[in-house]
Amino acid sequence: MDHSNHTTLLQAGSQTAISDRMRELLARAAQDHVYEQRTQGAVLDEIRQRLEGMEWLLREVRERELGGLSGALETVSGRLDDITTRPPSWAEGLAQHVEAVRDHVDAVGEQVGNVDARVESVSERVKPVIELPSLWADVGAVSESLDEALSRLQSVVDSSEGISQRLGDFAGRLGQLNASMEAAANRFTRLDKSMADLTTRTERIEAGLSALPGAVEAKFKTVDEAMTASTELLSASIEEVGAKVDDAESRLAGRLDGLDGRADRVEGRLVAVETRLTSVDGRIETADGCLADIDTRLDGVDGRLGGLDSRLAGVDQRLGAVDGHLGRHDDRFDGLDGRIDGRFTALDERMAGTGNQLGETATRVEGRFNDLGIHLDTIDERLSEVEERVVTRFDGLDATLTGMSTTADKASEHLEAIDDRVEAVNQRVGQLPVTLSISERVGELLDTQTIEHVKRLDAIDERLTAAAAALTDAVTARPDRAELAESVTGIVEPATTDLTKRLGALEETMLALAEALLRPSRNTKD
C-alpha cells in the first residue's frame, strides 16, 4: 500500500478525510487481495494443467518408450539366446571334418599296428636264418675237431711209415673237405652279409609297412620251410659226418693202439731173443748140445715171426678196407658238398628275390606314407587357415564389443547429463515463491518421477551390464565371433539409435516444461 500521504493527512487534522482515505486504502487493499487471489488461482490452474500435461507425457513415455525399449531388449536377449544355443553350420562341418580326420588317423594307427604284428611275425620267421651263425660255430667246432684228428693222424703217420701215404691221401681229402668247408664258410659269410642287408632293410621298412600280400607270406613260408629243411639236413649231415669221423678216429686209434701193443710185445720178445742169443753165444763155447735147442727155439721164433707177418698182412688188408671206406666217404662228402652248394645257390637266389620283393614293398609303403604325409600336411594347412579365420573373426567381435561398450558408456554419460539437468530443473523449480506452494508439490512430483526413472534407468543399466557381460562371455566362448558380432551390431545399433532419439525427445520435452514453469508470472497490478 501507498503511505506517502499519511503525514499530510495527520497534519491537516481532518478526521473525515482520514477516514475516507483509510476506507479508500482498505478498499484498494481488498481489491488488490482479491486480484492477487485470482492471479494466484490462475497461476495455480496453469501450473496444475502443465503438471497434468507432464504427468501425461511421463505416462506416455513410460507406456510407449520404455515398453518399446523393454521389447527391443527382450528381442535382443532372445536373439542372443538363439545364437548361444544354436551352433553355426561351419562349426558342425568342422566337427564332422575333425571326426573324419580322427577316424582316418585311427585307421592309420590300426594299419601301423598290423604292420608291427607282421614285422614281428617276419622277425620270428627270420630267426632260423639269424641262427645260421650258430650253425657256422658248429661247423667251426667240427673243423677244429677235424684239425685235431689231422694232428692225431699226423702222429700216426710219424709212428708208421707204411700208413703215412694213405693217411697223407686221407689228409689231402680232408684238406679238400676243409677247402669245401671254407667255401661253405665264405658262402655263410655272404649269407650273413645278405642277412645283415635284409635286417637293415627290414629296420628301414618297419615304420612304413602297412600290409604284406599273401603271396609274400606264402613265399616266406616256403623259404622258411626250405631253410628249416636245409638247416636240418645240414645239421644231420654234419652230425653224421662228425659221428663217422669220430667212429673212424676211434677205430683207427684202437687199431693203432693194438698195433703199438703188438709191436711192443714183438720188440720185447726180440729183446728176450737177443738176450737169449747172447746167453746162447756165451754158452756156445761151453756146450754144443744147446745149439739144437737154440735152433728149435729159433724155429719157433721164426714161426711166431711168420704169424706176426701174417697178422701184419691182415692189418694191411684192414687198413686198405678202411682206406676204401674213407674213399667212399670222400665221394659222399663231394656229393654232399655239391648238394649244399646247389641249395645255398638256390637259397641265395630266393633271398635275392625276397629282397627285391621287400624293396618293392618298401617303396610302395614309402609312397603310401608319403601320400599320407602330404594329406596330413594339407589338413594341417586347412586347420591353420580355419584357425586364422576364427582369430580374425574373434578380433572383429572384440572390436565390435569395444565399440558397444563405448556406446554404452556414452549412453550412461548421456543419462548422467539428463540427471544433472533434472536436478538443475529441480533447483530452479525450488526457487519459486513459497507462498504459491508450488515448490513442495513440484518437488514431490519430480522426486517421485526422478527416483522412479532413476531406478528404472539403473535397472536398465544393470540389465545392460549383465547382458553385456554374459554376451561377452558367450561370444568369447563361441568360435563364430565375426558372424555373432555382425548380427549383434545389426540388432544393437538400431536399438541404440532409437533409444538415443527417444532420450533426446524426452530431454527436449523436459527442458520445454522447465522453461514453461520458470517463465516470470504476470504483474500484480493492472
Short mmCIF file of C-alpha atoms in Angstrom, two decimals:
data_model
loop_
_atom_site.label_atom_id
_atom_site.label_comp_id
_atom_site.label_asym_id
_atom_site.label_seq_id
_atom_site.Cartn_x
_atom_site.Cartn_y
_atom_site.Cartn_z
CA MET A 1 0.00 0.00 0.00
CA ASP A 2 0.98 3.59 -0.55
CA HIS A 3 1.64 5.52 2.75
CA SER A 4 3.15 8.66 1.28
CA ASN A 5 0.25 11.00 2.29
CA HIS A 6 -0.14 9.92 5.95
CA THR A 7 1.81 12.80 7.38
CA THR A 8 -0.17 15.34 5.40
CA LEU A 9 -3.44 13.88 6.50
CA LEU A 10 -2.39 13.93 10.15
CA GLN A 11 -1.15 17.48 9.95
CA ALA A 12 -4.41 18.58 8.37
CA GLY A 13 -6.31 17.12 11.27
CA SER A 14 -9.26 16.35 9.18
CA GLN A 15 -10.79 13.24 10.60
CA THR A 16 -13.23 12.89 7.73
CA ALA A 17 -10.51 12.94 5.15
CA ILE A 18 -8.55 10.44 7.15
CA SER A 19 -11.45 8.10 7.42
CA ASP A 20 -12.20 8.42 3.75
CA ARG A 21 -8.60 7.87 2.89
CA MET A 22 -8.49 4.82 5.16
CA ARG A 23 -11.64 3.44 3.58
CA GLU A 24 -10.16 4.01 0.15
CA LEU A 25 -6.95 2.31 1.15
CA LEU A 26 -8.79 -0.61 2.68
CA ALA A 27 -10.96 -0.95 -0.41
CA ARG A 28 -7.90 -0.84 -2.64
CA ALA A 29 -6.15 -3.37 -0.41
CA ALA A 30 -9.19 -5.61 -0.60
CA GLN A 31 -9.24 -5.25 -4.37
CA ASP A 32 -5.54 -5.97 -4.54
CA HIS A 33 -6.02 -9.01 -2.31
CA VAL A 34 -8.88 -10.28 -4.46
CA TYR A 35 -6.83 -9.68 -7.61
CA GLU A 36 -3.84 -11.46 -6.13
CA GLN A 37 -6.05 -14.39 -5.13
CA ARG A 38 -7.45 -14.56 -8.65
CA THR A 39 -3.97 -14.26 -10.13
CA GLN A 40 -2.63 -16.98 -7.83
CA GLY A 41 -5.61 -19.19 -8.72
CA ALA A 42 -4.94 -18.68 -12.42
CA VAL A 43 -1.23 -19.42 -11.93
CA LEU A 44 -2.06 -22.49 -9.89
CA ASP A 45 -4.53 -23.61 -12.56
CA GLU A 46 -1.85 -23.11 -15.24
CA ILE A 47 0.73 -24.99 -13.14
CA ARG A 48 -1.83 -27.74 -12.49
CA GLN A 49 -2.56 -28.01 -16.19
CA ARG A 50 1.16 -28.13 -17.05
CA LEU A 51 1.79 -30.71 -14.31
CA GLU A 52 -1.08 -32.78 -15.68
CA GLY A 53 0.49 -32.47 -19.15
CA MET A 54 3.86 -33.51 -17.69
CA GLU A 55 2.23 -36.47 -15.94
CA TRP A 56 0.52 -37.43 -19.18
CA LEU A 57 3.83 -37.08 -21.06
CA LEU A 58 5.66 -39.18 -18.46
CA ARG A 59 2.88 -41.77 -18.57
CA GLU A 60 3.11 -41.87 -22.36
CA VAL A 61 6.90 -42.21 -22.13
CA ARG A 62 6.54 -44.99 -19.56
CA GLU A 63 3.91 -46.84 -21.57
CA ARG A 64 5.31 -46.39 -25.07
CA GLU A 65 9.01 -45.58 -24.97
CA LEU A 66 10.05 -47.77 -22.05
CA GLY A 67 7.74 -50.57 -23.22
CA GLY A 68 9.28 -50.46 -26.68
CA LEU A 69 12.76 -50.38 -25.13
CA SER A 70 12.00 -53.40 -22.95
CA GLY A 71 10.56 -55.20 -26.01
CA ALA A 72 13.70 -54.38 -28.01
CA LEU A 73 15.86 -55.64 -25.13
CA GLU A 74 13.80 -58.83 -24.94
CA THR A 75 14.18 -59.38 -28.69
CA VAL A 76 17.93 -58.76 -28.39
CA SER A 77 18.18 -61.21 -25.48
CA GLY A 78 16.12 -63.77 -27.45
CA ARG A 79 18.38 -63.39 -30.46
CA LEU A 80 21.43 -63.77 -28.24
CA ASP A 81 19.94 -66.90 -26.64
CA ASP A 82 19.30 -68.35 -30.08
CA ILE A 83 22.83 -67.52 -31.14
CA THR A 84 24.31 -69.07 -27.98
CA THR A 85 22.19 -72.24 -28.14
CA ARG A 86 22.41 -72.91 -31.89
CA PRO A 87 25.91 -73.58 -33.25
CA PRO A 88 26.76 -72.32 -36.74
CA SER A 89 26.78 -74.59 -39.75
CA TRP A 90 30.50 -74.21 -40.36
CA ALA A 91 31.21 -75.33 -36.76
CA GLU A 92 29.18 -78.50 -37.34
CA GLY A 93 31.03 -79.11 -40.61
CA LEU A 94 34.35 -78.52 -38.84
CA ALA A 95 33.39 -81.00 -36.12
CA GLN A 96 32.47 -83.59 -38.76
CA HIS A 97 35.72 -82.94 -40.59
CA VAL A 98 37.69 -83.33 -37.35
CA GLU A 99 35.85 -86.58 -36.63
CA ALA A 100 36.67 -87.85 -40.12
CA VAL A 101 40.33 -86.92 -39.64
CA ARG A 102 40.30 -88.67 -36.26
CA ASP A 103 38.79 -91.82 -37.80
CA HIS A 104 41.38 -91.70 -40.57
CA VAL A 105 44.19 -91.36 -38.01
CA ASP A 106 42.73 -94.31 -36.05
CA ALA A 107 42.64 -96.39 -39.24
CA VAL A 108 46.26 -95.45 -39.94
CA GLY A 109 47.16 -96.43 -36.35
CA GLU A 110 45.46 -99.80 -36.83
CA GLN A 111 47.36 -100.32 -40.08
CA VAL A 112 50.62 -99.45 -38.32
CA GLY A 113 49.72 -101.95 -35.57
CA ASN A 114 49.08 -104.61 -38.22
CA VAL A 115 52.41 -103.71 -39.79
CA ASP A 116 54.11 -104.13 -36.41
CA ALA A 117 52.46 -107.54 -35.97
CA ARG A 118 53.51 -108.56 -39.49
CA VAL A 119 57.05 -107.35 -38.85
CA GLU A 120 57.17 -109.35 -35.62
CA SER A 121 55.97 -112.46 -37.47
CA VAL A 122 58.60 -111.84 -40.16
CA SER A 123 61.28 -111.44 -37.48
CA GLU A 124 60.17 -114.73 -35.90
CA ARG A 125 60.37 -116.42 -39.29
CA VAL A 126 63.77 -114.92 -39.98
CA LYS A 127 65.10 -116.18 -36.62
CA PRO A 128 66.17 -119.57 -38.11
CA VAL A 129 68.12 -117.64 -40.73
CA ILE A 130 69.63 -115.49 -37.98
CA GLU A 131 70.65 -118.69 -36.15
CA LEU A 132 72.93 -119.64 -39.08
CA PRO A 133 75.96 -118.14 -37.26
CA SER A 134 75.40 -120.75 -34.52
CA LEU A 135 75.42 -123.37 -37.27
CA TRP A 136 78.65 -121.83 -38.53
CA ALA A 137 80.00 -122.12 -34.97
CA ASP A 138 79.10 -125.81 -35.03
CA VAL A 139 80.88 -126.14 -38.35
CA GLY A 140 83.90 -124.35 -36.83
CA ALA A 141 83.85 -126.81 -33.93
CA VAL A 142 83.70 -129.65 -36.45
CA SER A 143 86.64 -128.12 -38.32
CA GLU A 144 88.55 -127.84 -35.05
CA SER A 145 87.80 -131.49 -34.31
CA LEU A 146 88.97 -132.31 -37.83
CA ASP A 147 92.19 -130.37 -37.18
CA GLU A 148 92.71 -132.38 -34.02
CA ALA A 149 92.03 -135.57 -35.99
CA LEU A 150 94.60 -134.41 -38.56
CA SER A 151 97.15 -133.84 -35.82
CA ARG A 152 96.50 -137.26 -34.39
CA LEU A 153 96.66 -138.78 -37.86
CA GLN A 154 99.93 -136.93 -38.39
CA SER A 155 101.27 -138.55 -35.22
CA VAL A 156 100.12 -141.91 -36.55
CA VAL A 157 101.90 -141.12 -39.84
CA ASP A 158 105.03 -140.35 -37.85
CA SER A 159 104.74 -143.61 -35.97
CA SER A 160 104.08 -145.75 -39.03
CA GLU A 161 105.69 -145.19 -42.39
CA GLY A 162 103.51 -147.70 -44.15
CA ILE A 163 100.33 -145.86 -43.24
CA SER A 164 101.80 -142.39 -43.87
CA GLN A 165 100.98 -142.34 -47.58
CA ARG A 166 97.44 -143.50 -47.05
CA LEU A 167 96.98 -141.05 -44.22
CA GLY A 168 98.56 -138.39 -46.44
CA ASP A 169 95.88 -139.09 -49.04
CA PHE A 170 93.30 -139.00 -46.30
CA ALA A 171 94.75 -135.69 -45.09
CA GLY A 172 94.60 -134.36 -48.65
CA ARG A 173 91.00 -135.37 -48.90
CA LEU A 174 90.36 -133.84 -45.54
CA GLY A 175 92.10 -130.72 -46.87
CA GLN A 176 89.68 -130.73 -49.78
CA LEU A 177 86.86 -131.14 -47.30
CA ASN A 178 88.30 -128.24 -45.32
CA ALA A 179 88.51 -126.18 -48.51
CA SER A 180 84.89 -127.03 -49.26
CA MET A 181 84.04 -126.10 -45.68
CA GLU A 182 85.91 -122.82 -46.15
CA ALA A 183 83.92 -122.23 -49.32
CA ALA A 184 80.80 -123.00 -47.32
CA ALA A 185 82.09 -120.57 -44.69
CA ASN A 186 82.51 -117.92 -47.37
CA ARG A 187 79.01 -118.62 -48.52
CA PHE A 188 77.84 -118.38 -44.95
CA THR A 189 79.69 -115.05 -44.75
CA ARG A 190 77.91 -113.83 -47.86
CA LEU A 191 74.69 -115.14 -46.40
CA ASP A 192 75.44 -113.23 -43.17
CA LYS A 193 76.07 -110.08 -45.22
CA SER A 194 72.85 -110.60 -47.13
CA MET A 195 71.07 -111.21 -43.83
CA ALA A 196 72.60 -108.01 -42.44
CA ASP A 197 71.38 -106.13 -45.51
CA LEU A 198 67.99 -107.77 -45.11
CA THR A 199 67.96 -106.78 -41.44
CA THR A 200 68.77 -103.16 -42.32
CA ARG A 201 66.06 -103.17 -44.97
CA THR A 202 63.54 -104.62 -42.56
CA GLU A 203 64.55 -101.98 -40.00
CA ARG A 204 64.03 -99.26 -42.60
CA ILE A 205 60.61 -100.54 -43.60
CA GLU A 206 59.41 -101.42 -40.07
CA ALA A 207 57.82 -97.97 -39.68
CA GLY A 208 56.28 -97.98 -43.15
CA LEU A 209 54.95 -101.48 -43.87
CA SER A 210 51.17 -101.45 -43.99
CA ALA A 211 50.35 -104.92 -45.20
CA LEU A 212 52.22 -107.73 -46.90
CA PRO A 213 50.37 -109.72 -49.59
CA GLY A 214 49.53 -113.33 -49.14
CA ALA A 215 51.95 -114.35 -51.86
CA VAL A 216 54.86 -112.90 -49.89
CA GLU A 217 53.65 -114.74 -46.82
CA ALA A 218 53.46 -117.98 -48.82
CA LYS A 219 56.95 -117.38 -50.18
CA PHE A 220 58.19 -116.67 -46.69
CA LYS A 221 56.59 -119.91 -45.57
CA THR A 222 58.25 -121.83 -48.39
CA VAL A 223 61.58 -120.10 -47.71
CA ASP A 224 61.15 -120.81 -44.02
CA GLU A 225 60.36 -124.46 -44.73
CA ALA A 226 63.24 -124.74 -47.19
CA MET A 227 65.61 -123.07 -44.74
CA THR A 228 64.39 -125.30 -41.93
CA ALA A 229 64.73 -128.41 -44.09
CA SER A 230 68.16 -127.35 -45.36
CA THR A 231 69.26 -126.49 -41.84
CA GLU A 232 68.02 -129.82 -40.54
CA LEU A 233 69.66 -131.70 -43.42
CA LEU A 234 72.90 -129.79 -42.98
CA SER A 235 72.86 -130.35 -39.23
CA ALA A 236 72.06 -134.05 -39.72
CA SER A 237 74.78 -134.40 -42.35
CA ILE A 238 77.31 -132.57 -40.18
CA GLU A 239 76.36 -134.68 -37.19
CA GLU A 240 76.58 -137.83 -39.32
CA VAL A 241 79.97 -136.77 -40.70
CA GLY A 242 81.18 -135.91 -37.21
CA ALA A 243 79.92 -139.24 -35.89
CA LYS A 244 81.56 -141.12 -38.75
CA VAL A 245 84.81 -139.21 -38.32
CA ASP A 246 84.73 -139.86 -34.58
CA ASP A 247 83.97 -143.53 -35.21
CA ALA A 248 86.76 -143.82 -37.78
CA GLU A 249 89.09 -141.95 -35.46
CA SER A 250 88.21 -144.20 -32.54
CA ARG A 251 88.61 -147.31 -34.70
CA LEU A 252 91.92 -146.13 -36.10
CA ALA A 253 93.07 -145.14 -32.64
CA GLY A 254 92.06 -148.56 -31.26
CA ARG A 255 93.72 -150.42 -34.09
CA LEU A 256 96.85 -148.30 -33.90
CA ASP A 257 96.92 -148.80 -30.16
CA GLY A 258 96.63 -152.57 -30.75
CA LEU A 259 99.42 -152.41 -33.33
CA ASP A 260 101.57 -150.41 -30.94
CA GLY A 261 100.94 -153.01 -28.21
CA ARG A 262 101.72 -155.84 -30.54
CA ALA A 263 104.87 -154.13 -31.80
CA ASP A 264 105.90 -153.53 -28.20
CA ARG A 265 105.33 -157.18 -27.42
CA VAL A 266 107.33 -158.17 -30.52
CA GLU A 267 110.11 -155.83 -29.50
CA GLY A 268 110.03 -157.29 -26.01
CA ARG A 269 110.22 -160.74 -27.42
CA LEU A 270 113.03 -159.68 -29.74
CA VAL A 271 114.88 -158.24 -26.78
CA ALA A 272 114.34 -161.50 -24.94
CA VAL A 273 115.55 -163.35 -28.02
CA GLU A 274 118.60 -161.13 -28.20
CA THR A 275 119.33 -161.76 -24.54
CA ARG A 276 118.83 -165.37 -25.09
CA LEU A 277 121.08 -165.27 -28.16
CA THR A 278 123.66 -163.51 -26.08
CA SER A 279 123.39 -166.21 -23.48
CA VAL A 280 123.50 -168.78 -26.29
CA ASP A 281 126.62 -167.16 -27.71
CA GLY A 282 128.12 -167.33 -24.27
CA ARG A 283 127.08 -170.84 -23.91
CA ILE A 284 128.25 -171.98 -27.42
CA GLU A 285 131.74 -172.17 -26.16
CA THR A 286 130.69 -174.24 -23.23
CA ALA A 287 128.08 -176.53 -24.70
CA ASP A 288 127.38 -177.51 -28.30
CA GLY A 289 124.44 -179.61 -27.22
CA CYS A 290 122.44 -176.50 -26.51
CA LEU A 291 122.61 -175.42 -30.17
CA ALA A 292 119.91 -177.89 -31.11
CA ASP A 293 117.63 -176.38 -28.51
CA ILE A 294 118.53 -172.94 -29.70
CA ASP A 295 117.78 -173.96 -33.29
CA THR A 296 114.42 -175.33 -32.29
CA ARG A 297 113.69 -172.19 -30.32
CA LEU A 298 114.78 -170.09 -33.30
CA ASP A 299 112.43 -172.13 -35.47
CA GLY A 300 109.67 -171.35 -33.00
CA VAL A 301 110.66 -167.72 -33.11
CA ASP A 302 110.60 -167.86 -36.90
CA GLY A 303 107.14 -169.40 -36.79
CA ARG A 304 105.99 -166.71 -34.43
CA LEU A 305 107.51 -164.05 -36.69
CA GLY A 306 105.68 -165.64 -39.64
CA GLY A 307 102.44 -165.43 -37.68
CA LEU A 308 103.29 -161.82 -36.90
CA ASP A 309 103.87 -161.19 -40.61
CA SER A 310 100.53 -162.78 -41.44
CA ARG A 311 98.86 -160.64 -38.79
CA LEU A 312 100.56 -157.51 -40.19
CA ALA A 313 99.28 -158.51 -43.65
CA GLY A 314 95.77 -158.77 -42.19
CA VAL A 315 96.26 -155.36 -40.64
CA ASP A 316 97.33 -154.04 -44.03
CA GLN A 317 94.21 -155.52 -45.61
CA ARG A 318 92.04 -153.98 -42.93
CA LEU A 319 93.73 -150.59 -43.43
CA GLY A 320 93.05 -150.96 -47.17
CA ALA A 321 89.38 -151.59 -46.41
CA VAL A 322 89.39 -148.53 -44.13
CA ASP A 323 91.02 -146.54 -46.93
CA GLY A 324 88.32 -147.68 -49.38
CA HIS A 325 85.62 -146.85 -46.86
CA LEU A 326 87.14 -143.39 -46.38
CA GLY A 327 87.28 -143.02 -50.16
CA ARG A 328 83.57 -143.79 -50.35
CA HIS A 329 83.01 -141.22 -47.60
CA ASP A 330 85.06 -138.74 -49.61
CA ASP A 331 82.77 -139.37 -52.58
CA ARG A 332 79.77 -138.88 -50.34
CA PHE A 333 81.28 -135.66 -48.96
CA ASP A 334 81.86 -134.43 -52.51
CA GLY A 335 78.23 -135.16 -53.41
CA LEU A 336 77.07 -133.54 -50.19
CA ASP A 337 79.24 -130.51 -50.97
CA GLY A 338 77.66 -130.22 -54.42
CA ARG A 339 74.18 -130.54 -52.96
CA ILE A 340 74.94 -127.94 -50.30
CA ASP A 341 76.36 -125.62 -52.97
CA GLY A 342 73.24 -126.03 -55.10
CA ARG A 343 70.93 -125.50 -52.17
CA PHE A 344 72.83 -122.44 -50.98
CA THR A 345 72.83 -121.06 -54.53
CA ALA A 346 69.06 -121.57 -54.74
CA LEU A 347 68.74 -120.06 -51.27
CA ASP A 348 70.80 -117.03 -52.38
CA GLU A 349 68.56 -116.63 -55.43
CA ARG A 350 65.42 -116.92 -53.30
CA MET A 351 66.80 -114.46 -50.76
CA ALA A 352 67.69 -112.06 -53.58
CA GLY A 353 64.15 -112.37 -54.98
CA THR A 354 62.73 -111.88 -51.50
CA GLY A 355 64.97 -108.83 -51.03
CA ASN A 356 63.73 -107.39 -54.32
CA GLN A 357 60.13 -108.02 -53.33
CA LEU A 358 60.75 -106.44 -49.94
CA GLY A 359 62.40 -103.47 -51.67
CA GLU A 360 59.38 -103.06 -53.94
CA THR A 361 57.07 -103.39 -50.95
CA ALA A 362 59.15 -100.82 -49.08
CA THR A 363 58.97 -98.38 -51.99
CA ARG A 364 55.19 -98.89 -52.21
CA VAL A 365 54.78 -98.41 -48.49
CA GLU A 366 57.04 -95.36 -48.54
CA GLY A 367 54.93 -93.92 -51.39
CA ARG A 368 51.74 -94.57 -49.43
CA PHE A 369 53.19 -92.99 -46.31
CA ASN A 370 54.40 -90.03 -48.36
CA ASP A 371 50.87 -89.60 -49.75
CA LEU A 372 49.50 -89.87 -46.22
CA GLY A 373 52.03 -87.28 -45.03
CA ILE A 374 51.04 -84.92 -47.87
CA HIS A 375 47.37 -85.41 -47.00
CA LEU A 376 48.06 -84.69 -43.33
CA ASP A 377 50.06 -81.59 -44.33
CA THR A 378 47.10 -80.32 -46.36
CA ILE A 379 44.81 -80.99 -43.41
CA ASP A 380 47.21 -79.08 -41.14
CA GLU A 381 47.24 -76.17 -43.59
CA ARG A 382 43.44 -76.15 -43.73
CA LEU A 383 43.23 -76.24 -39.94
CA SER A 384 45.73 -73.37 -39.71
CA GLU A 385 43.64 -71.36 -42.22
CA VAL A 386 40.49 -72.09 -40.21
CA GLU A 387 42.29 -71.04 -37.05
CA GLU A 388 43.41 -67.78 -38.68
CA ARG A 389 39.84 -67.08 -39.84
CA VAL A 390 38.49 -67.77 -36.36
CA VAL A 391 41.14 -65.48 -34.84
CA THR A 392 40.27 -62.68 -37.26
CA ARG A 393 36.56 -63.13 -36.52
CA PHE A 394 37.23 -63.00 -32.79
CA ASP A 395 39.31 -59.87 -33.26
CA GLY A 396 36.46 -58.23 -35.19
CA LEU A 397 34.00 -59.29 -32.50
CA ASP A 398 36.29 -57.85 -29.82
CA ALA A 399 36.41 -54.56 -31.73
CA THR A 400 32.61 -54.58 -32.05
CA LEU A 401 32.17 -55.30 -28.36
CA THR A 402 34.61 -52.50 -27.57
CA GLY A 403 32.51 -50.14 -29.70
CA MET A 404 29.37 -51.37 -27.95
CA SER A 405 30.96 -50.77 -24.55
CA THR A 406 31.96 -47.24 -25.61
CA THR A 407 28.38 -46.67 -26.87
CA ALA A 408 27.02 -47.89 -23.53
CA ASP A 409 29.44 -45.57 -21.72
CA LYS A 410 28.25 -42.67 -23.86
CA ALA A 411 24.63 -43.60 -23.13
CA SER A 412 25.37 -43.72 -19.40
CA GLU A 413 27.10 -40.35 -19.65
CA HIS A 414 24.06 -39.03 -21.54
CA LEU A 415 21.78 -40.33 -18.79
CA GLU A 416 24.00 -38.74 -16.16
CA ALA A 417 23.75 -35.43 -18.05
CA ILE A 418 19.96 -35.84 -18.08
CA ASP A 419 20.07 -36.50 -14.34
CA ASP A 420 22.14 -33.34 -13.87
CA ARG A 421 19.67 -31.33 -15.96
CA VAL A 422 16.74 -32.75 -13.99
CA GLU A 423 18.50 -31.80 -10.79
CA ALA A 424 19.05 -28.28 -12.17
CA VAL A 425 15.35 -28.09 -13.06
CA ASN A 426 14.54 -29.20 -9.51
CA GLN A 427 16.75 -26.49 -8.12
CA ARG A 428 15.19 -23.82 -10.37
CA VAL A 429 11.66 -25.00 -9.54
CA GLY A 430 12.59 -24.92 -5.85
CA GLN A 431 13.37 -21.24 -6.20
CA LEU A 432 9.69 -20.37 -6.91
CA PRO A 433 7.81 -18.35 -4.30
CA VAL A 434 6.96 -20.29 -1.20
CA THR A 435 3.58 -18.56 -0.94
CA LEU A 436 2.43 -20.30 -4.09
CA SER A 437 3.26 -23.70 -2.50
CA ILE A 438 4.42 -24.89 -5.91
CA SER A 439 7.88 -25.97 -4.80
CA GLU A 440 6.65 -28.68 -2.46
CA ARG A 441 4.23 -30.21 -4.94
CA VAL A 442 6.53 -29.93 -7.94
CA GLY A 443 9.43 -31.19 -5.81
CA GLU A 444 7.45 -34.19 -4.61
CA LEU A 445 6.26 -34.96 -8.12
CA LEU A 446 9.71 -34.54 -9.64
CA ASP A 447 11.30 -36.51 -6.81
CA THR A 448 8.90 -39.39 -7.28
CA GLN A 449 9.24 -39.31 -11.04
CA THR A 450 13.01 -38.80 -10.88
CA ILE A 451 13.50 -41.58 -8.33
CA GLU A 452 11.29 -43.89 -10.36
CA HIS A 453 13.09 -43.08 -13.60
CA VAL A 454 16.49 -43.29 -11.93
CA LYS A 455 15.59 -46.70 -10.53
CA ARG A 456 14.34 -47.83 -13.91
CA LEU A 457 17.41 -46.46 -15.63
CA ASP A 458 19.63 -48.13 -13.01
CA ALA A 459 17.77 -51.40 -13.52
CA ILE A 460 18.13 -50.99 -17.28
CA ASP A 461 21.83 -50.17 -16.82
CA GLU A 462 22.30 -53.25 -14.62
CA ARG A 463 20.45 -55.41 -17.13
CA LEU A 464 22.55 -53.97 -19.93
CA THR A 465 25.74 -54.56 -17.91
CA ALA A 466 24.74 -58.16 -17.08
CA ALA A 467 23.64 -58.77 -20.65
CA ALA A 468 26.91 -57.25 -21.93
CA ALA A 469 28.96 -59.44 -19.54
CA ALA A 470 27.01 -62.59 -20.44
CA LEU A 471 27.22 -61.64 -24.09
CA THR A 472 30.97 -61.08 -23.79
CA ASP A 473 31.48 -64.47 -22.10
CA ALA A 474 29.24 -66.29 -24.56
CA VAL A 475 30.82 -64.57 -27.55
CA THR A 476 34.32 -65.22 -26.26
CA ALA A 477 33.46 -68.91 -25.93
CA ARG A 478 31.92 -69.12 -29.39
CA PRO A 479 34.09 -69.83 -32.46
CA ASP A 480 31.88 -67.71 -34.77
CA ARG A 481 32.57 -64.35 -33.22
CA ALA A 482 32.57 -62.43 -36.51
CA GLU A 483 29.09 -63.58 -37.54
CA LEU A 484 27.83 -63.00 -34.00
CA ALA A 485 29.38 -59.52 -33.99
CA GLU A 486 27.67 -58.69 -37.27
CA SER A 487 24.28 -59.94 -36.05
CA VAL A 488 24.61 -58.17 -32.67
CA THR A 489 25.72 -54.97 -34.40
CA GLY A 490 22.72 -55.19 -36.72
CA ILE A 491 20.43 -55.58 -33.70
CA VAL A 492 22.03 -53.18 -31.21
CA GLU A 493 22.80 -50.23 -33.46
CA PRO A 494 19.13 -49.58 -34.47
CA ALA A 495 18.03 -50.05 -30.85
CA THR A 496 20.76 -47.65 -29.65
CA THR A 497 19.82 -45.08 -32.29
CA ASP A 498 16.14 -45.33 -31.40
CA LEU A 499 16.92 -45.06 -27.69
CA THR A 500 19.11 -42.01 -28.31
CA LYS A 501 16.36 -40.34 -30.34
CA ARG A 502 13.75 -41.05 -27.67
CA LEU A 503 16.03 -39.81 -24.89
CA GLY A 504 16.68 -36.63 -26.92
CA ALA A 505 12.93 -36.09 -27.37
CA LEU A 506 12.38 -36.68 -23.64
CA GLU A 507 15.15 -34.23 -22.83
CA GLU A 508 13.64 -31.57 -25.11
CA THR A 509 10.21 -32.12 -23.54
CA MET A 510 11.63 -31.79 -20.02
CA LEU A 511 13.51 -28.63 -21.00
CA ALA A 512 10.36 -27.11 -22.54
CA LEU A 513 8.38 -27.96 -19.39
CA ALA A 514 11.08 -26.45 -17.19
CA GLU A 515 11.16 -23.28 -19.29
CA ALA A 516 7.38 -23.02 -19.08
CA LEU A 517 7.49 -23.45 -15.31
CA LEU A 518 10.28 -20.91 -14.88
CA ARG A 519 8.75 -18.15 -17.01
CA PRO A 520 8.05 -14.96 -14.97
CA SER A 521 4.43 -14.52 -13.76
CA ARG A 522 2.22 -11.54 -14.68
CA ASN A 523 2.41 -8.26 -12.73
CA THR A 524 0.15 -7.95 -9.73
CA LYS A 525 -1.05 -4.54 -10.88
CA ASP A 526 -3.09 -3.79 -13.95
#
